[in-house]
mmCIF file of C-alpha atoms in Angstrom:
data_model
loop_
_atom_site.group_PDB
_atom_site.id
_atom_site.type_symbol
_atom_site.label_atom_id
_atom_site.label_comp_id
_atom_site.label_asym_id
_atom_site.label_seq_id
_atom_site.Cartn_x
_atom_site.Cartn_y
_atom_site.Cartn_z
ATOM 1 C CA MET A 1 -0.048 0.003 0.035
ATOM 2 C CA VAL A 2 2.866 2.388 0.859
ATOM 3 C CA HIS A 3 4.614 1.701 -2.398
ATOM 4 C CA ALA A 4 1.288 2.219 -4.292
ATOM 5 C CA HIS A 5 0.888 5.601 -2.671
ATOM 6 C CA ALA A 6 4.426 6.564 -3.546
ATOM 7 C CA HIS A 7 3.895 5.673 -7.169
ATOM 8 C CA GLU A 8 0.625 7.541 -7.217
ATOM 9 C CA PHE A 9 2.304 10.632 -5.761
ATOM 10 C CA ALA A 10 5.148 10.396 -8.256
ATOM 11 C CA PHE A 11 2.623 10.117 -11.079
ATOM 12 C CA ALA A 12 0.828 13.252 -9.878
ATOM 13 C CA VAL A 13 4.113 15.134 -9.760
ATOM 14 C CA VAL A 14 5.014 13.946 -13.378
ATOM 15 C CA ILE A 15 1.607 15.201 -14.540
ATOM 16 C CA ARG A 16 2.447 18.573 -12.975
ATOM 17 C CA VAL A 17 5.786 18.688 -14.827
ATOM 18 C CA LEU A 18 4.084 17.980 -18.115
ATOM 19 C CA LEU A 19 1.555 20.775 -17.414
ATOM 20 C CA ALA A 20 4.373 23.105 -16.603
ATOM 21 C CA PHE A 21 5.899 22.566 -20.014
ATOM 22 C CA SER A 22 2.561 22.986 -21.789
ATOM 23 C CA PRO A 23 1.503 26.140 -23.521
ATOM 24 C CA LEU A 24 -0.682 27.079 -20.491
ATOM 25 C CA GLU A 25 2.182 28.975 -18.893
ATOM 26 C CA SER A 26 2.215 31.638 -21.588
ATOM 27 C CA PHE A 27 -1.497 32.285 -21.073
ATOM 28 C CA LEU A 28 -1.417 32.327 -17.317
ATOM 29 C CA GLN A 29 1.798 34.145 -16.409
ATOM 30 C CA ASP A 30 0.339 37.694 -16.493
ATOM 31 C CA ASP A 31 -3.079 36.814 -15.166
ATOM 32 C CA ASN A 32 -3.899 39.170 -12.314
ATOM 33 C CA GLN A 33 -5.730 36.428 -10.405
ATOM 34 C CA LEU A 34 -2.679 34.183 -10.291
ATOM 35 C CA SER A 35 0.149 36.696 -9.875
ATOM 36 C CA SER A 36 -0.067 40.003 -8.014
ATOM 37 C CA SER A 37 2.328 42.896 -8.487
ATOM 38 C CA LEU A 38 4.333 41.445 -5.499
ATOM 39 C CA THR A 39 4.494 37.923 -6.914
ATOM 40 C CA SER A 40 4.694 38.338 -10.671
ATOM 41 C CA TYR A 41 7.443 36.350 -12.400
ATOM 42 C CA SER A 42 7.507 38.793 -15.308
ATOM 43 C CA ARG A 43 8.351 41.628 -12.900
ATOM 44 C CA LEU A 44 11.009 39.433 -11.241
ATOM 45 C CA LEU A 45 12.606 38.865 -14.608
ATOM 46 C CA GLU A 46 12.541 42.552 -15.326
ATOM 47 C CA GLY A 47 14.260 43.363 -12.030
ATOM 48 C CA VAL A 48 16.935 40.681 -12.753
ATOM 49 C CA TYR A 49 17.489 42.044 -16.210
ATOM 50 C CA LEU A 50 18.049 45.558 -14.900
ATOM 51 C CA PHE A 51 20.154 44.430 -11.916
ATOM 52 C CA ARG A 52 22.407 41.904 -13.686
ATOM 53 C CA GLN A 53 22.643 43.143 -17.214
ATOM 54 C CA HIS A 54 22.840 46.842 -16.679
ATOM 55 C CA GLY A 55 23.727 47.303 -13.087
ATOM 56 C CA ILE A 56 20.591 49.411 -12.449
ATOM 57 C CA ASP A 57 18.927 49.355 -9.022
ATOM 58 C CA PRO A 58 15.412 47.983 -9.872
ATOM 59 C CA TYR A 59 13.984 49.544 -6.703
ATOM 60 C CA THR A 60 14.477 53.068 -8.110
ATOM 61 C CA GLY A 61 11.412 52.508 -10.225
ATOM 62 C CA GLY A 62 7.873 51.850 -9.073
ATOM 63 C CA THR A 63 7.251 48.327 -10.533
ATOM 64 C CA PHE A 64 9.756 45.944 -8.890
ATOM 65 C CA ARG A 65 8.462 44.813 -5.547
ATOM 66 C CA HIS A 66 10.192 41.453 -4.928
ATOM 67 C CA SER A 67 12.490 40.774 -2.041
ATOM 68 C CA PRO A 68 16.235 41.330 -2.592
ATOM 69 C CA LEU A 69 16.632 37.663 -1.571
ATOM 70 C CA LEU A 70 14.745 36.521 -4.629
ATOM 71 C CA LEU A 71 16.573 39.117 -6.809
ATOM 72 C CA SER A 72 19.929 37.693 -5.661
ATOM 73 C CA LEU A 73 18.805 34.090 -6.061
ATOM 74 C CA PHE A 74 17.622 34.581 -9.665
ATOM 75 C CA SER A 75 20.555 36.812 -10.546
ATOM 76 C CA THR A 76 23.185 34.364 -9.495
ATOM 77 C CA VAL A 77 22.088 30.798 -8.752
ATOM 78 C CA ILE A 78 19.045 30.154 -11.014
ATOM 79 C CA PRO A 79 19.325 31.095 -14.731
ATOM 80 C CA ALA A 80 16.632 33.426 -15.934
ATOM 81 C CA THR A 81 15.458 31.064 -18.542
ATOM 82 C CA ARG A 82 12.198 29.130 -18.794
ATOM 83 C CA ILE A 83 13.173 25.527 -18.048
ATOM 84 C CA PRO A 84 14.862 25.754 -14.557
ATOM 85 C CA PRO A 85 12.039 27.912 -13.013
ATOM 86 C CA LYS A 86 9.392 25.474 -14.319
ATOM 87 C CA LEU A 87 11.113 22.504 -12.705
ATOM 88 C CA LEU A 88 11.786 24.603 -9.507
ATOM 89 C CA TRP A 89 8.163 25.643 -9.177
ATOM 90 C CA THR A 90 7.030 21.995 -9.620
ATOM 91 C CA PHE A 91 9.547 21.025 -6.994
ATOM 92 C CA PHE A 92 8.124 23.582 -4.579
ATOM 93 C CA ASP A 93 4.659 22.238 -5.140
ATOM 94 C CA ALA A 94 5.843 18.676 -4.473
ATOM 95 C CA VAL A 95 7.575 19.814 -1.287
ATOM 96 C CA SER A 96 4.396 21.521 -0.169
ATOM 97 C CA ALA A 97 2.362 18.390 -0.722
ATOM 98 C CA TRP A 98 4.991 16.334 1.195
ATOM 99 C CA ALA A 99 4.972 18.839 4.075
ATOM 100 C CA LEU A 100 1.210 18.779 4.220
ATOM 101 C CA VAL A 101 1.142 15.073 4.482
ATOM 102 C CA ASN A 102 3.808 15.088 7.217
ATOM 103 C CA ILE A 103 1.876 17.776 9.190
ATOM 104 C CA TRP A 104 -1.080 15.364 9.112
ATOM 105 C CA ARG A 105 1.091 12.467 10.391
ATOM 106 C CA SER A 106 2.364 14.612 13.237
ATOM 107 C CA ARG A 107 -1.184 15.648 14.123
ATOM 108 C CA SER A 108 -2.551 12.142 13.952
ATOM 109 C CA ASN A 109 0.638 10.785 15.608
ATOM 110 C CA THR A 110 1.135 8.095 12.854
ATOM 111 C CA ARG A 111 4.006 7.246 10.547
ATOM 112 C CA LYS A 112 1.793 6.160 7.717
ATOM 113 C CA HIS A 113 -1.883 6.700 7.205
ATOM 114 C CA GLU A 114 -4.483 5.767 4.626
ATOM 115 C CA ARG A 115 -5.359 9.498 4.354
ATOM 116 C CA ASP A 116 -1.846 10.462 3.180
ATOM 117 C CA LEU A 117 -2.516 10.175 -0.521
ATOM 118 C CA ARG A 118 -5.930 11.844 -0.209
ATOM 119 C CA ILE A 119 -4.361 14.831 1.530
ATOM 120 C CA ALA A 120 -1.639 15.114 -1.126
ATOM 121 C CA ALA A 121 -4.167 14.780 -3.872
ATOM 122 C CA ILE A 122 -6.372 17.474 -2.430
ATOM 123 C CA TYR A 123 -3.499 19.855 -2.512
ATOM 124 C CA LEU A 124 -2.042 18.938 -5.905
ATOM 125 C CA ILE A 125 -5.359 19.022 -7.800
ATOM 126 C CA ASN A 126 -6.629 22.207 -6.129
ATOM 127 C CA PRO A 127 -7.004 24.752 -9.023
ATOM 128 C CA TYR A 128 -6.226 27.581 -6.628
ATOM 129 C CA ILE A 129 -2.859 25.979 -6.019
ATOM 130 C CA PHE A 130 -1.694 24.577 -9.323
ATOM 131 C CA LEU A 131 -2.725 27.482 -11.575
ATOM 132 C CA PRO A 132 -0.490 30.023 -9.731
ATOM 133 C CA CYS A 133 2.249 27.428 -9.905
ATOM 134 C CA LEU A 134 1.896 27.149 -13.709
ATOM 135 C CA ALA A 135 1.959 30.904 -13.874
ATOM 136 C CA LEU A 136 5.265 30.905 -12.041
ATOM 137 C CA SER A 137 3.848 33.157 -9.350
ATOM 138 C CA THR A 138 6.268 33.462 -6.355
ATOM 139 C CA SER A 139 3.228 32.981 -4.144
ATOM 140 C CA THR A 140 3.993 29.297 -4.690
ATOM 141 C CA ILE A 141 7.341 29.737 -2.862
ATOM 142 C CA GLU A 142 5.472 31.565 -0.023
ATOM 143 C CA THR A 143 3.016 28.679 0.234
ATOM 144 C CA THR A 144 5.882 26.202 0.532
ATOM 145 C CA LEU A 145 7.545 28.239 3.261
ATOM 146 C CA GLN A 146 4.276 28.464 5.164
ATOM 147 C CA LEU A 147 3.841 24.666 5.195
ATOM 148 C CA LEU A 148 7.471 24.147 6.151
ATOM 149 C CA VAL A 149 7.039 26.555 9.037
ATOM 150 C CA LEU A 150 4.137 24.528 10.318
ATOM 151 C CA LEU A 151 5.861 21.240 9.644
ATOM 152 C CA PHE A 152 9.037 22.083 11.479
ATOM 153 C CA ALA A 153 7.056 23.556 14.346
ATOM 154 C CA SER A 154 4.954 20.325 14.502
ATOM 155 C CA TRP A 155 8.149 18.372 14.685
ATOM 156 C CA GLY A 156 9.359 20.581 17.525
ATOM 157 C CA GLN A 157 12.362 21.905 15.515
ATOM 158 C CA SER A 158 12.455 25.496 16.598
ATOM 159 C CA SER A 159 15.414 26.807 14.568
ATOM 160 C CA PRO A 160 14.330 25.483 11.087
ATOM 161 C CA SER A 161 10.803 26.653 11.762
ATOM 162 C CA LEU A 162 11.773 30.179 12.968
ATOM 163 C CA LEU A 163 14.302 30.514 10.140
ATOM 164 C CA ALA A 164 11.702 29.553 7.487
ATOM 165 C CA LEU A 165 9.189 32.004 9.136
ATOM 166 C CA ALA A 166 11.842 34.801 9.023
ATOM 167 C CA LEU A 167 12.391 34.065 5.354
ATOM 168 C CA LEU A 168 8.656 33.983 4.768
ATOM 169 C CA VAL A 169 8.171 37.343 6.422
ATOM 170 C CA HIS A 170 10.854 38.835 4.190
ATOM 171 C CA LEU A 171 9.029 37.695 1.197
ATOM 172 C CA SER A 172 5.575 38.605 2.449
ATOM 173 C CA LEU A 173 5.376 41.009 5.478
ATOM 174 C CA PRO A 174 1.760 40.080 6.522
ATOM 175 C CA ALA A 175 3.092 36.585 7.414
ATOM 176 C CA ILE A 176 4.332 38.075 10.669
ATOM 177 C CA LEU A 177 0.880 37.351 12.033
ATOM 178 C CA LEU A 178 1.870 33.653 12.093
ATOM 179 C CA LEU A 179 4.566 34.280 14.656
ATOM 180 C CA LEU A 180 2.461 33.873 17.811
ATOM 181 C CA PRO A 181 0.693 30.626 16.798
ATOM 182 C CA VAL A 182 4.058 29.212 15.700
ATOM 183 C CA LEU A 183 5.645 30.032 19.016
ATOM 184 C CA LEU A 184 2.690 28.363 20.784
ATOM 185 C CA LEU A 185 2.963 25.366 18.576
ATOM 186 C CA LEU A 186 6.694 25.031 19.405
ATOM 187 C CA LEU A 187 5.813 25.161 23.075
ATOM 188 C CA SER A 188 3.136 22.478 22.855
ATOM 189 C CA ASP A 189 2.341 19.734 20.295
ATOM 190 C CA PRO A 190 0.437 19.420 17.013
ATOM 191 C CA LEU A 191 -1.970 16.814 18.302
ATOM 192 C CA SER A 192 -5.693 17.477 18.175
ATOM 193 C CA HIS A 193 -6.949 19.018 21.428
ATOM 194 C CA LEU A 194 -10.102 20.593 20.068
ATOM 195 C CA ALA A 195 -12.289 18.190 21.989
ATOM 196 C CA SER A 196 -10.449 18.771 25.315
ATOM 197 C CA PRO A 197 -9.649 22.496 25.741
ATOM 198 C CA ARG A 198 -7.246 23.243 28.521
ATOM 199 C CA PRO A 199 -5.209 26.329 29.610
ATOM 200 C CA PHE A 200 -1.791 26.739 27.931
ATOM 201 C CA PRO A 201 1.063 26.138 30.392
ATOM 202 C CA GLN A 202 2.959 29.214 31.494
ATOM 203 C CA ARG A 203 6.322 28.989 29.665
ATOM 204 C CA LEU A 204 7.196 32.681 29.290
ATOM 205 C CA GLY A 205 10.938 32.204 29.494
ATOM 206 C CA LYS A 206 11.023 29.603 26.700
ATOM 207 C CA CYS A 207 8.694 31.804 24.611
ATOM 208 C CA ILE A 208 11.030 34.833 24.969
ATOM 209 C CA LEU A 209 14.015 32.727 23.960
ATOM 210 C CA LEU A 210 12.218 31.532 20.851
ATOM 211 C CA PHE A 211 11.196 35.128 19.991
ATOM 212 C CA VAL A 212 14.801 36.226 20.406
ATOM 213 C CA GLU A 213 15.958 33.447 18.038
ATOM 214 C CA PHE A 214 13.417 34.559 15.475
ATOM 215 C CA ALA A 215 14.527 38.143 15.870
ATOM 216 C CA ILE A 216 18.174 37.093 15.242
ATOM 217 C CA PHE A 217 17.235 35.277 12.024
ATOM 218 C CA PHE A 218 15.095 38.193 10.888
ATOM 219 C CA VAL A 219 17.747 40.800 11.482
ATOM 220 C CA ALA A 220 20.373 38.649 9.716
ATOM 221 C CA LEU A 221 18.163 38.324 6.666
ATOM 222 C CA LEU A 222 17.439 42.094 6.876
ATOM 223 C CA PHE A 223 21.110 42.907 6.592
ATOM 224 C CA ALA A 224 21.624 40.306 3.897
ATOM 225 C CA SER A 225 18.773 41.887 1.874
ATOM 226 C CA THR A 226 20.177 45.336 2.357
ATOM 227 C CA LEU A 227 23.608 44.224 1.269
ATOM 228 C CA ALA A 228 22.261 42.526 -1.798
ATOM 229 C CA ALA A 229 20.173 45.529 -2.747
ATOM 230 C CA GLY A 230 22.930 47.968 -2.081
ATOM 231 C CA GLY A 231 20.775 50.137 0.258
ATOM 232 C CA TRP A 232 17.593 50.457 2.156
ATOM 233 C CA SER A 233 15.350 51.584 -0.641
ATOM 234 C CA TRP A 234 14.021 48.023 -1.133
ATOM 235 C CA MET A 235 12.008 48.242 2.101
ATOM 236 C CA ARG A 236 9.583 50.916 0.783
ATOM 237 C CA ASN A 237 9.011 49.054 -2.528
ATOM 238 C CA THR A 238 8.488 45.537 -0.937
ATOM 239 C CA TRP A 239 7.270 45.789 2.686
ATOM 240 C CA GLY A 240 5.965 49.329 2.192
ATOM 241 C CA ALA A 241 3.764 48.130 -0.693
ATOM 242 C CA GLY A 242 1.686 46.062 1.694
ATOM 243 C CA ILE A 243 1.140 49.047 3.940
ATOM 244 C CA LEU A 244 0.899 51.984 1.528
ATOM 245 C CA LEU A 245 -0.741 50.091 -1.349
ATOM 246 C CA PRO A 246 0.976 52.061 -4.119
ATOM 247 C CA ASP A 247 0.035 49.606 -6.908
ATOM 248 C CA LEU A 248 -3.711 49.188 -7.571
ATOM 249 C CA THR A 249 -3.432 46.512 -10.194
ATOM 250 C CA PRO A 250 -6.578 44.358 -9.915
ATOM 251 C CA ASN A 251 -6.324 41.059 -7.899
ATOM 252 C CA PRO A 252 -8.774 38.703 -6.208
ATOM 253 C CA GLY A 253 -8.537 40.677 -2.999
ATOM 254 C CA LEU A 254 -10.802 43.268 -1.388
ATOM 255 C CA TRP A 255 -8.393 46.257 -1.192
ATOM 256 C CA TRP A 256 -7.595 47.374 -4.733
ATOM 257 C CA TYR A 257 -11.077 48.557 -5.877
ATOM 258 C CA PHE A 258 -11.857 50.331 -2.618
ATOM 259 C CA PHE A 259 -8.655 52.407 -2.695
ATOM 260 C CA THR A 260 -9.238 53.129 -6.416
ATOM 261 C CA GLU A 261 -12.521 54.795 -5.524
ATOM 262 C CA ILE A 262 -11.652 56.437 -2.151
ATOM 263 C CA PHE A 263 -10.841 60.141 -2.015
ATOM 264 C CA ASP A 264 -7.163 60.783 -1.438
ATOM 265 C CA HIS A 265 -7.594 62.688 1.807
ATOM 266 C CA PHE A 266 -9.347 59.639 3.329
ATOM 267 C CA ARG A 267 -6.664 57.217 2.077
ATOM 268 C CA PRO A 268 -4.255 57.311 5.195
ATOM 269 C CA PHE A 269 -7.144 56.638 7.563
ATOM 270 C CA PHE A 270 -8.484 53.631 5.644
ATOM 271 C CA LEU A 271 -4.948 52.292 5.030
ATOM 272 C CA ALA A 272 -4.509 52.234 8.748
ATOM 273 C CA VAL A 273 -7.932 50.633 9.348
ATOM 274 C CA PHE A 274 -7.359 47.882 6.772
ATOM 275 C CA SER A 275 -3.814 47.165 8.048
ATOM 276 C CA LEU A 276 -4.903 46.984 11.684
ATOM 277 C CA HIS A 277 -7.882 44.885 10.772
ATOM 278 C CA LEU A 278 -5.514 42.022 9.814
ATOM 279 C CA SER A 279 -3.831 42.076 13.151
ATOM 280 C CA VAL A 280 -6.799 42.234 15.460
ATOM 281 C CA TYR A 281 -7.507 38.510 15.036
ATOM 282 C CA VAL A 282 -4.189 37.193 16.156
ATOM 283 C CA VAL A 283 -4.470 37.427 19.930
ATOM 284 C CA PRO A 284 -8.171 36.471 20.243
ATOM 285 C CA LEU A 285 -7.668 33.349 18.126
ATOM 286 C CA CYS A 286 -4.502 32.307 19.924
ATOM 287 C CA ILE A 287 -6.246 32.750 23.266
ATOM 288 C CA LYS A 288 -9.339 30.904 22.216
ATOM 289 C CA PHE A 289 -7.404 28.061 20.546
ATOM 290 C CA GLN A 290 -4.464 28.031 22.944
ATOM 291 C CA HIS A 291 -5.040 24.325 23.463
ATOM 292 C CA ASP A 292 -4.560 23.695 19.674
ATOM 293 C CA PRO A 293 -2.204 26.242 18.193
ATOM 294 C CA LEU A 294 -1.995 24.469 14.880
ATOM 295 C CA TYR A 295 -5.728 25.154 14.453
ATOM 296 C CA ALA A 296 -5.150 28.749 15.381
ATOM 297 C CA GLY A 297 -2.482 29.020 12.728
ATOM 298 C CA PHE A 298 -4.791 27.457 10.209
ATOM 299 C CA LEU A 299 -7.489 30.081 10.872
ATOM 300 C CA LEU A 300 -4.936 32.880 10.649
ATOM 301 C CA LEU A 301 -3.882 31.595 7.239
ATOM 302 C CA GLY A 302 -7.552 31.755 6.203
ATOM 303 C CA ILE A 303 -7.717 35.394 7.389
ATOM 304 C CA LEU A 304 -4.512 36.238 5.469
ATOM 305 C CA GLY A 305 -5.947 34.618 2.328
ATOM 306 C CA THR A 306 -9.133 36.628 2.622
ATOM 307 C CA PHE A 307 -7.958 40.024 3.756
ATOM 308 C CA LYS A 308 -4.279 40.494 2.846
ATOM 309 C CA PRO A 309 -3.480 43.527 0.505
ATOM 310 C CA TYR A 310 -2.198 41.623 -2.571
ATOM 311 C CA PRO A 311 -3.580 38.073 -2.514
ATOM 312 C CA THR A 312 -3.569 35.549 -5.298
ATOM 313 C CA LEU A 313 -5.625 32.400 -5.666
ATOM 314 C CA SER A 314 -2.950 30.358 -3.875
ATOM 315 C CA ASP A 315 -3.538 32.182 -0.511
ATOM 316 C CA PRO A 316 -7.128 30.891 0.004
ATOM 317 C CA GLY A 317 -6.161 27.727 -1.803
ATOM 318 C CA LEU A 318 -3.702 26.921 1.001
ATOM 319 C CA PHE A 319 -6.412 27.539 3.586
ATOM 320 C CA LEU A 320 -8.828 25.233 1.767
ATOM 321 C CA SER A 321 -6.236 22.475 1.407
ATOM 322 C CA LEU A 322 -5.418 22.652 5.172
ATOM 323 C CA ILE A 323 -9.019 21.738 5.971
ATOM 324 C CA SER A 324 -8.033 18.118 5.205
ATOM 325 C CA LEU A 325 -5.901 18.078 8.344
ATOM 326 C CA PHE A 326 -8.882 18.466 10.617
ATOM 327 C CA PRO A 327 -11.413 15.711 9.937
ATOM 328 C CA GLU A 328 -12.708 15.921 13.541
ATOM 329 C CA THR A 329 -14.461 19.189 12.653
ATOM 330 C CA TYR A 330 -16.311 17.908 9.588
ATOM 331 C CA ARG A 331 -19.436 16.820 11.370
ATOM 332 C CA TYR A 332 -19.798 20.313 12.998
ATOM 333 C CA LEU A 333 -19.546 22.353 9.824
ATOM 334 C CA ARG A 334 -22.860 24.128 9.365
ATOM 335 C CA TYR A 335 -22.888 25.211 5.807
ATOM 336 C CA PRO A 336 -20.272 23.214 3.807
ATOM 337 C CA MET A 337 -22.521 22.918 0.747
ATOM 338 C CA VAL A 338 -23.182 26.664 0.610
ATOM 339 C CA THR A 339 -19.497 27.447 0.938
ATOM 340 C CA THR A 340 -18.596 24.878 -1.709
ATOM 341 C CA LEU A 341 -21.132 26.251 -4.106
ATOM 342 C CA LEU A 342 -19.944 29.883 -3.482
ATOM 343 C CA HIS A 343 -16.358 28.809 -4.382
ATOM 344 C CA LEU A 344 -17.573 27.066 -7.530
ATOM 345 C CA HIS A 345 -19.513 30.167 -8.414
ATOM 346 C CA ALA A 346 -16.493 32.411 -7.819
ATOM 347 C CA LEU A 347 -14.230 30.001 -9.722
ATOM 348 C CA LEU A 348 -16.509 30.557 -12.771
ATOM 349 C CA LEU A 349 -17.023 34.277 -12.309
ATOM 350 C CA LEU A 350 -13.473 35.298 -11.657
ATOM 351 C CA PRO A 351 -11.947 34.270 -15.099
ATOM 352 C CA LEU A 352 -15.156 35.204 -16.930
ATOM 353 C CA PHE A 353 -15.444 38.770 -15.699
ATOM 354 C CA HIS A 354 -11.680 39.240 -15.840
ATOM 355 C CA HIS A 355 -11.760 38.281 -19.529
ATOM 356 C CA LEU A 356 -14.815 40.494 -20.272
ATOM 357 C CA TRP A 357 -13.031 43.521 -18.718
ATOM 358 C CA ILE A 358 -9.316 42.940 -19.580
ATOM 359 C CA GLY A 359 -9.591 40.656 -22.633
ATOM 360 C CA THR A 360 -12.488 41.892 -24.688
ATOM 361 C CA GLY A 361 -13.181 45.327 -23.147
ATOM 362 C CA THR A 362 -16.926 44.712 -23.109
ATOM 363 C CA GLY A 363 -17.036 44.940 -19.250
ATOM 364 C CA ASN A 364 -15.640 47.269 -16.618
ATOM 365 C CA ALA A 365 -13.964 47.139 -13.212
ATOM 366 C CA ASN A 366 -17.287 46.628 -11.527
ATOM 367 C CA PHE A 367 -17.657 43.323 -13.234
ATOM 368 C CA PHE A 368 -14.449 41.903 -11.908
ATOM 369 C CA TYR A 369 -14.864 43.426 -8.429
ATOM 370 C CA ALA A 370 -18.264 41.830 -8.137
ATOM 371 C CA SER A 371 -16.675 38.476 -8.657
ATOM 372 C CA THR A 372 -13.962 39.212 -6.043
ATOM 373 C CA LEU A 373 -16.749 40.086 -3.641
ATOM 374 C CA VAL A 374 -18.337 36.660 -4.273
ATOM 375 C CA PHE A 375 -14.845 35.148 -3.823
ATOM 376 C CA GLY A 376 -14.404 37.027 -0.586
ATOM 377 C CA LEU A 377 -17.830 35.901 0.699
ATOM 378 C CA ALA A 378 -16.849 32.270 -0.122
ATOM 379 C CA ASN A 379 -13.605 32.580 1.798
ATOM 380 C CA GLY A 380 -15.236 34.339 4.677
ATOM 381 C CA GLY A 381 -17.937 31.729 4.821
ATOM 382 C CA ALA A 382 -15.360 28.911 5.005
ATOM 383 C CA LEU A 383 -13.418 30.773 7.622
ATOM 384 C CA LEU A 384 -16.461 31.348 9.842
ATOM 385 C CA ASP A 385 -17.668 27.780 9.413
ATOM 386 C CA CYS A 386 -14.190 26.348 10.363
ATOM 387 C CA THR A 387 -14.021 28.654 13.411
ATOM 388 C CA TRP A 388 -17.494 27.570 14.574
ATOM 389 C CA ALA A 389 -16.659 23.924 13.958
ATOM 390 C CA GLY A 390 -13.395 24.226 15.917
ATOM 391 C CA LEU A 391 -15.275 25.560 18.911
ATOM 392 C CA ARG A 392 -18.177 23.212 18.558
ATOM 393 C CA VAL A 393 -16.029 20.105 18.779
ATOM 394 C CA ALA A 394 -15.567 20.337 22.496
ATOM 395 C CA ILE A 395 -19.269 20.939 23.130
ATOM 396 C CA GLY A 396 -20.282 18.097 20.794
ATOM 397 C CA GLU A 397 -17.893 15.637 22.383
ATOM 398 C CA GLU A 398 -19.146 16.542 25.855
ATOM 399 C CA LYS A 399 -22.718 16.175 24.717
ATOM 400 C CA ASP A 400 -21.964 12.803 23.025
ATOM 401 C CA GLY A 401 -20.284 11.602 26.214
ATOM 402 C CA TRP A 402 -23.273 12.729 28.317
ATOM 403 C CA VAL A 403 -25.653 10.851 26.032
ATOM 404 C CA VAL A 404 -23.631 7.648 26.270
ATOM 405 C CA THR A 405 -23.521 7.899 30.070
ATOM 406 C CA GLN A 406 -27.294 8.409 30.312
ATOM 407 C CA GLU A 407 -27.874 5.322 28.097
#
């Protein structure tokens, strides 16, 4: 059975390689739903060209917003041709599926499980995941790092987990919201405790040491990035983009259209409100799910996928794939059919209205934004349903136990 699963996984990866070398990549690479201005491979190639071929600082313009770490990597180690990136992106996706399976094994406390192949398949065939991968969006790299952070934390390996998180934050600043649940996970275990809530043990000293270790990794990468970029200007173009929102290129998120229509003198206020809105969920979720920090991290990934400034389809795609890790919550989901139909509806509307507006010019921005609102509603519905189910498990288990006792 194990060998059969390995062969099926290898077959799925081979199919992904074949898709990567199909003509689909040329159609998908510049799709705003799959690549944002912060994750576009075309913009990365432009920055590499300016930096390596002409010695021009790509951050002096207003289009290059990738981390200097990626700029250095693709300027030196990885050739800026088509074939190596296609193989690399497929490798990242395979690593992500492997990490997801191993997180499940850690949570279920098993070495092999019959659900392993199903979990890998759910991830690999998820259109929200493999389409950005085919488009060579760097959001695929961020997804891999997010799963590696959770995997190493589930294994109790603090240094690899915190190093991966520091690297992830350098690529995508909103990922800093994952720091608290990762610290809690390193101080506890990944096993399911949703059915038996308990107070988190007081381990403040260990938590401070872990935070200091993360800070050391983060500062080291900060200086490495500054050295690679030749100055500090990269910070405004990369991290600052997620706060100041200078690029209003359409994407599947909820920010771009609102700030296109808002008056300029209201812009600083609403930028502060939208940015703070992301952070207000961290502490309440970590307090409420302190007994199961992996579930708290899962919900925060859903919040990032729904409300971050420059999302792509891979952000909510990761959240939806992670649902497979928590089968104990399935019976307590209230509206799974409604959420599924909303996602199917959005999956049809997003490319259709995007093509009507950008492709044929017969629509306008309202068409596409209407589809992103449906998409946001679907993501929000899934997030609320999973939050309810995670809380309801304990009550349901107590009730089931009471019924058995009475009988």
